[in-house]
Amino acid sequence: MMRTRPLKVALLGCGVVGSEVTRIITTQSADLAARIGAPIELAGIAVRRPNRVREGVPAELLTTDATALVKRGDLDVVVEVIGGIEPVRTLITTAFEHGASVVSANKALLAADGASLHAQAAEHGVDLYYEAAVAGAIPLIRPLRESLAGDKVNRVLGIVNGTTNFILDKMDTTGAGYSEALDEATALGYAEADPTADVEGFDAAAKAAILAGIAFHTRVTIDDVHREGLTEVTAADIASAKKMGCTVKLLAICERARDGRSVTARVHPAMIPLSHPLASVRGAYNAVFVEAEAAGRLMFYGPGAGGAPTASAVLGDLVAACRNKLAATTGAGESAYTQLPVSPMGDVVTRYHISLDVADKPGVLAQVATVFAEHDVSIDTVRQQGRSQGLGGDTNDGAADAPGGAGRLREGGEASLVVVTHRAPDAALSATVASLRTLDTVRGVASIMRVEGE
Amino acid sequence: MMRTRPLKVALLGCGVVGSEVTRIITTQSADLAARIGAPIELAGIAVRRPNRVREGVPAELLTTDATALVKRGDLDVVVEVIGGIEPVRTLITTAFEHGASVVSANKALLAADGASLHAQAAEHGVDLYYEAAVAGAIPLIRPLRESLAGDKVNRVLGIVNGTTNFILDKMDTTGAGYSEALDEATALGYAEADPTADVEGFDAAAKAAILAGIAFHTRVTIDDVHREGLTEVTAADIASAKKMGCTVKLLAICERARDGRSVTARVHPAMIPLSHPLASVRGAYNAVFVEAEAAGRLMFYGPGAGGAPTASAVLGDLVAACRNKLAATTGAGESAYTQLPVSPMGDVVTRYHISLDVADKPGVLAQVATVFAEHDVSIDTVRQQGRSQGLGGDTNDGAADAPGGAGRLREGGEASLVVVTHRAPDAALSATVASLRTLDTVRGVASIMRVEGE
């Protein structure tokens, strides 16, 4: 049964993930051979610093010439765990041209240029797999591409960045501010020295682009994804969320429009109810909800990063690519036949939680409510809270329906109004906020946050 | 690009799942064709009662002659949603012999005879897929077989039967007894008129066998699975669990032994801590934890039954089988190369929660503790509680460590002892309970339940 010709695999990059991939390939070789139907032979490992100590990595396999490695012509699969756009894009293209399938963990490249990479793989009759690019070890790409291939996915909603989830979880559980929580994440190794990609939402946006494209069988790039990071989330926002029975998470949300003619993809902080399963996703874990017409609501949960979990996803793809090479076939390629356009953020229908600093005098609530009505935004609840002395007693924390905006605040000083809207287009919500800012009685907009998961 | 020859698909069975499969194939035909690369043609639907009204099912496709249908010779894929062992086994075998791949939702057949079906499929160069056989719409089989193909799974722990989870959830939230909760499940359609397969654990045991075989790359049949249903779970058990900060779930647990040389598979009610994600799985939902060496802990959650969710899983397999037919290839077949034996329940290492009715007199705790020590079972906690008047005050609900069994109950009447053990082989735990029953001072063993998920 077992073919004797080994499958030749080259590795591009040997950092945390690459070392773990090497370790598994070398220590689990008998299992991998049995599962694939032929043994794997590590043909070479391209690295920048060949003299760095890498425990368990055979030194004789190391090379600094990645281009020569992918040009060998005898490779079955190239595993890319370098990251970034160039020189990786060129290396992957070269690997395809020389007949190798590619397994990549590169969310940035796939989110920027997935379509052309898929086209090149198809042209050369090889596979392009990238389960590790989204949510580490959690099987998501394969379930979306294959298990749900006969279903209609309407929504993907998830926590796909462990660093930001760690920071928000810290802020939620300890009351810490953003900077303090970021410092702790950095000290513990959850955040990189330059945390921009994580905290500004670029990493999550890349994953959202990949997930949206696969879920809706269309093409979505990172440029199509509305992106807001969490750097402006304050301890006060987290406290406001708690008052509403919510917590704050940085969510990636991909949705099919109700008329089915377009899709949206976005990443931003949002309040979600504590009863929502995503609310209890702690620390650096990831979890993704998938809502499909027949399947209903599915959730996938697990470690979203780290050397070993990411290596697990890479190895799963490597086994699949090797099996296909042995069978002289390829797996399902890109499916982008729906060609659904990506709508801008303004078309997204969502809810807002808005905190306003207002003058504490008669008619303010009526004025504010009128602005909402003018933009066709329906108010769910209003909570008004005095700031000056003599206020804040019986009105404190009291949520009140605001039918027609006839409420009246006590006179004198300043107060705050917390408004939660019903669902409305994001453009209408933004316009409402812009109008509110022009009111004399509105001293400032303290915070705006979307409410999701209800 | 699109091939014009349609793929011919026959359906065996047209009940709740079959009708939904038919509906999706007929209403989503353009999407399915785009995803497969060729259209699907429904060639025939075998039913027992052709005159029954089935909305949306083309009457001209119905036939009562399932054998003739699978013998047509021009079928690409046969979808089997009849269930049970015969005549289904013969029909599937005949389909293979006539060159058709098979998609089945039949857990009983796969758990009884999966190995020979896999061998027949391989012999005839066709696929056998059965994602729908375990946990409805939740992708589990494909992630285990493919996404985790490069990892080492050590444990699968899950709620795989919605009926029993509904019943236990009811008992937990309302304090209802088993019969009352079962009646409600029946009235709401969550339990069948004859609930035996669910409440005695046969359904979950079949799924455990399938999961264990795939997770550990070996062969496990339902006969290898230790099985206890939930008919003996009482309201008192649920109350005891609550006192421990636990809830009771019917769990399917598949484990690799620590020495890696054998596996176990079992289904039984167990207490799990409320902090465990499985504790919050409500109603008829399913959820499965997978623990793998590199990936860590993954969880898969979703609707475990129902026409539409099961149809979603069937359709995913159908698309895969059709793609393979078009590419003249097959997917990965059975992987049972480890040939790991299945150990008996006695070898499972677990914890017990035991409630004893004891004489309320001096030395009882010492006697009881001695029995545990004789069987090398270490006690974690003991809670003693008086039943007769004059007891139950300060000792009530007080958990106390029992170092050496020097405790002493107050004199007179009867009392109860609740013992929670550390981890020990199930055989030692059973032997301990048997010895306890022989003690004069032990009037009865009120309940025994395993504690998992810690």
PDB file of C-alpha atoms in Angstrom, chain B residues 275-396:
ATOM      1  CA  SER B 275     -17.249  26.781  34.620  1.00  0.00           C
ATOM      2  CA  HIS B 276     -16.762  24.177  31.879  1.00  0.00           C
ATOM      3  CA  PRO B 277     -18.045  25.388  28.492  1.00  0.00           C
ATOM      4  CA  LEU B 278     -20.095  22.195  28.072  1.00  0.00           C
ATOM      5  CA  ALA B 279     -22.056  23.075  31.225  1.00  0.00           C
ATOM      6  CA  SER B 280     -23.734  25.963  29.438  1.00  0.00           C
ATOM      7  CA  VAL B 281     -24.907  23.925  26.440  1.00  0.00           C
ATOM      8  CA  ARG B 282     -28.670  24.297  26.670  1.00  0.00           C
ATOM      9  CA  GLY B 283     -31.696  22.523  25.284  1.00  0.00           C
ATOM     10  CA  ALA B 284     -31.191  20.218  22.349  1.00  0.00           C
ATOM     11  CA  TYR B 285     -27.845  21.753  21.298  1.00  0.00           C
ATOM     12  CA  ASN B 286     -24.721  19.624  20.907  1.00  0.00           C
ATOM     13  CA  ALA B 287     -21.128  20.560  21.630  1.00  0.00           C
ATOM     14  CA  VAL B 288     -17.920  18.606  21.363  1.00  0.00           C
ATOM     15  CA  PHE B 289     -14.499  19.325  22.835  1.00  0.00           C
ATOM     16  CA  VAL B 290     -11.479  17.990  21.027  1.00  0.00           C
ATOM     17  CA  GLU B 291      -8.120  18.036  22.788  1.00  0.00           C
ATOM     18  CA  ALA B 292      -5.124  17.609  20.521  1.00  0.00           C
ATOM     19  CA  GLU B 293      -1.440  17.783  21.303  1.00  0.00           C
ATOM     20  CA  ALA B 294      -0.557  20.746  19.097  1.00  0.00           C
ATOM     21  CA  ALA B 295      -3.952  22.383  18.609  1.00  0.00           C
ATOM     22  CA  GLY B 296      -4.874  22.416  22.276  1.00  0.00           C
ATOM     23  CA  ARG B 297      -8.560  22.516  23.211  1.00  0.00           C
ATOM     24  CA  LEU B 298     -11.049  23.106  20.433  1.00  0.00           C
ATOM     25  CA  MET B 299     -14.814  23.250  20.791  1.00  0.00           C
ATOM     26  CA  PHE B 300     -17.461  22.733  18.126  1.00  0.00           C
ATOM     27  CA  TYR B 301     -21.021  23.795  18.955  1.00  0.00           C
ATOM     28  CA  GLY B 302     -24.353  23.828  17.147  1.00  0.00           C
ATOM     29  CA  PRO B 303     -27.712  22.171  16.547  1.00  0.00           C
ATOM     30  CA  GLY B 304     -27.218  18.421  16.876  1.00  0.00           C
ATOM     31  CA  ALA B 305     -30.345  17.246  15.107  1.00  0.00           C
ATOM     32  CA  GLY B 306     -33.322  18.372  13.079  1.00  0.00           C
ATOM     33  CA  GLY B 307     -34.158  18.180   9.398  1.00  0.00           C
ATOM     34  CA  ALA B 308     -32.418  21.316   8.156  1.00  0.00           C
ATOM     35  CA  PRO B 309     -29.194  21.038  10.184  1.00  0.00           C
ATOM     36  CA  THR B 310     -28.785  17.385   9.274  1.00  0.00           C
ATOM     37  CA  ALA B 311     -29.495  18.227   5.631  1.00  0.00           C
ATOM     38  CA  SER B 312     -26.747  20.881   5.777  1.00  0.00           C
ATOM     39  CA  ALA B 313     -24.228  18.209   6.764  1.00  0.00           C
ATOM     40  CA  VAL B 314     -25.549  15.825   4.087  1.00  0.00           C
ATOM     41  CA  LEU B 315     -25.263  18.522   1.413  1.00  0.00           C
ATOM     42  CA  GLY B 316     -21.672  19.345   2.398  1.00  0.00           C
ATOM     43  CA  ASP B 317     -20.769  15.692   1.908  1.00  0.00           C
ATOM     44  CA  LEU B 318     -22.763  15.536  -1.320  1.00  0.00           C
ATOM     45  CA  VAL B 319     -20.835  18.493  -2.777  1.00  0.00           C
ATOM     46  CA  ALA B 320     -17.540  16.821  -1.784  1.00  0.00           C
ATOM     47  CA  ALA B 321     -18.570  13.471  -3.273  1.00  0.00           C
ATOM     48  CA  CYS B 322     -19.728  15.163  -6.485  1.00  0.00           C
ATOM     49  CA  ARG B 323     -16.499  17.182  -6.805  1.00  0.00           C
ATOM     50  CA  ASN B 324     -14.517  13.970  -6.421  1.00  0.00           C
ATOM     51  CA  LYS B 325     -16.639  12.229  -9.060  1.00  0.00           C
ATOM     52  CA  LEU B 326     -15.980  15.076 -11.490  1.00  0.00           C
ATOM     53  CA  ALA B 327     -12.248  14.922 -10.766  1.00  0.00           C
ATOM     54  CA  ALA B 328     -12.340  11.105 -11.023  1.00  0.00           C
ATOM     55  CA  THR B 329     -10.782  10.821  -7.591  1.00  0.00           C
ATOM     56  CA  THR B 330     -11.829   9.957  -4.051  1.00  0.00           C
ATOM     57  CA  GLY B 331     -11.298  11.661  -0.722  1.00  0.00           C
ATOM     58  CA  ALA B 332      -9.277  10.213   2.127  1.00  0.00           C
ATOM     59  CA  GLY B 333     -10.669   6.820   3.093  1.00  0.00           C
ATOM     60  CA  GLU B 334     -10.675   5.075   6.459  1.00  0.00           C
ATOM     61  CA  SER B 335      -7.573   5.665   8.549  1.00  0.00           C
ATOM     62  CA  ALA B 336      -7.273   2.824  11.052  1.00  0.00           C
ATOM     63  CA  TYR B 337      -3.561   2.195  10.870  1.00  0.00           C
ATOM     64  CA  THR B 338      -2.829   2.570  14.590  1.00  0.00           C
ATOM     65  CA  GLN B 339      -4.880  -0.531  15.381  1.00  0.00           C
ATOM     66  CA  LEU B 340      -5.048   0.659  18.979  1.00  0.00           C
ATOM     67  CA  PRO B 341      -7.138  -1.713  21.077  1.00  0.00           C
ATOM     68  CA  VAL B 342     -10.137  -0.451  23.024  1.00  0.00           C
ATOM     69  CA  SER B 343      -9.714  -0.969  26.768  1.00  0.00           C
ATOM     70  CA  PRO B 344     -12.647  -1.869  29.011  1.00  0.00           C
ATOM     71  CA  MET B 345     -14.346   0.643  31.284  1.00  0.00           C
ATOM     72  CA  GLY B 346     -12.394  -0.647  34.295  1.00  0.00           C
ATOM     73  CA  ASP B 347      -9.217   0.887  32.862  1.00  0.00           C
ATOM     74  CA  VAL B 348     -10.705   4.353  32.509  1.00  0.00           C
ATOM     75  CA  VAL B 349      -9.249   6.785  35.022  1.00  0.00           C
ATOM     76  CA  THR B 350     -11.939   9.077  36.387  1.00  0.00           C
ATOM     77  CA  ARG B 351     -13.448  10.500  39.572  1.00  0.00           C
ATOM     78  CA  TYR B 352     -16.558   9.446  41.497  1.00  0.00           C
ATOM     79  CA  HIS B 353     -19.160  11.393  43.429  1.00  0.00           C
ATOM     80  CA  ILE B 354     -20.802   8.897  45.803  1.00  0.00           C
ATOM     81  CA  SER B 355     -23.762   9.500  48.135  1.00  0.00           C
ATOM     82  CA  LEU B 356     -24.072   6.979  50.953  1.00  0.00           C
ATOM     83  CA  ASP B 357     -26.862   6.480  53.504  1.00  0.00           C
ATOM     84  CA  VAL B 358     -25.037   5.573  56.672  1.00  0.00           C
ATOM     85  CA  ALA B 359     -25.761   4.826  60.295  1.00  0.00           C
ATOM     86  CA  ASP B 360     -25.359   7.955  62.345  1.00  0.00           C
ATOM     87  CA  LYS B 361     -22.883   6.633  64.859  1.00  0.00           C
ATOM     88  CA  PRO B 362     -19.231   6.941  65.797  1.00  0.00           C
ATOM     89  CA  GLY B 363     -16.597   5.465  63.524  1.00  0.00           C
ATOM     90  CA  VAL B 364     -18.631   5.361  60.335  1.00  0.00           C
ATOM     91  CA  LEU B 365     -16.482   7.809  58.450  1.00  0.00           C
ATOM     92  CA  ALA B 366     -13.360   5.977  59.591  1.00  0.00           C
ATOM     93  CA  GLN B 367     -14.789   2.690  58.298  1.00  0.00           C
ATOM     94  CA  VAL B 368     -15.784   4.220  54.981  1.00  0.00           C
ATOM     95  CA  ALA B 369     -12.426   5.920  54.525  1.00  0.00           C
ATOM     96  CA  THR B 370     -10.636   2.671  55.245  1.00  0.00           C
ATOM     97  CA  VAL B 371     -12.521   0.957  52.410  1.00  0.00           C
ATOM     98  CA  PHE B 372     -11.413   3.655  49.997  1.00  0.00           C
ATOM     99  CA  ALA B 373      -7.816   3.337  51.176  1.00  0.00           C
ATOM    100  CA  GLU B 374      -7.887  -0.443  50.779  1.00  0.00           C
ATOM    101  CA  HIS B 375      -8.717   0.025  47.105  1.00  0.00           C
ATOM    102  CA  ASP B 376      -6.071   2.709  46.610  1.00  0.00           C
ATOM    103  CA  VAL B 377      -8.729   5.298  45.934  1.00  0.00           C
ATOM    104  CA  SER B 378      -7.801   8.683  47.304  1.00  0.00           C
ATOM    105  CA  ILE B 379     -10.589  10.867  48.705  1.00  0.00           C
ATOM    106  CA  ASP B 380     -10.806  14.489  47.644  1.00  0.00           C
ATOM    107  CA  THR B 381     -13.643  15.720  49.870  1.00  0.00           C
ATOM    108  CA  VAL B 382     -16.278  14.314  52.225  1.00  0.00           C
ATOM    109  CA  ARG B 383     -19.480  16.094  53.110  1.00  0.00           C
ATOM    110  CA  GLN B 384     -21.518  14.651  55.947  1.00  0.00           C
ATOM    111  CA  GLN B 385     -25.100  15.517  56.554  1.00  0.00           C
ATOM    112  CA  GLY B 386     -27.457  14.344  59.265  1.00  0.00           C
ATOM    113  CA  ARG B 387     -30.910  13.077  58.355  1.00  0.00           C
ATOM    114  CA  SER B 388     -32.419  12.559  61.793  1.00  0.00           C
ATOM    115  CA  GLN B 389     -33.429  15.450  63.985  1.00  0.00           C
ATOM    116  CA  GLY B 390     -30.667  17.015  65.950  1.00  0.00           C
ATOM    117  CA  LEU B 391     -28.251  16.586  63.103  1.00  0.00           C
ATOM    118  CA  GLY B 392     -27.756  18.622  60.005  1.00  0.00           C
ATOM    119  CA  GLY B 393     -27.062  21.874  61.759  1.00  0.00           C
ATOM    120  CA  ASP B 394     -23.494  22.936  61.665  1.00  0.00           C
ATOM    121  CA  THR B 395     -22.306  19.967  59.634  1.00  0.00           C
ATOM    122  CA  ASN B 396     -24.896  20.566  56.932  1.00  0.00           C
TER     123      ASN B 396
END
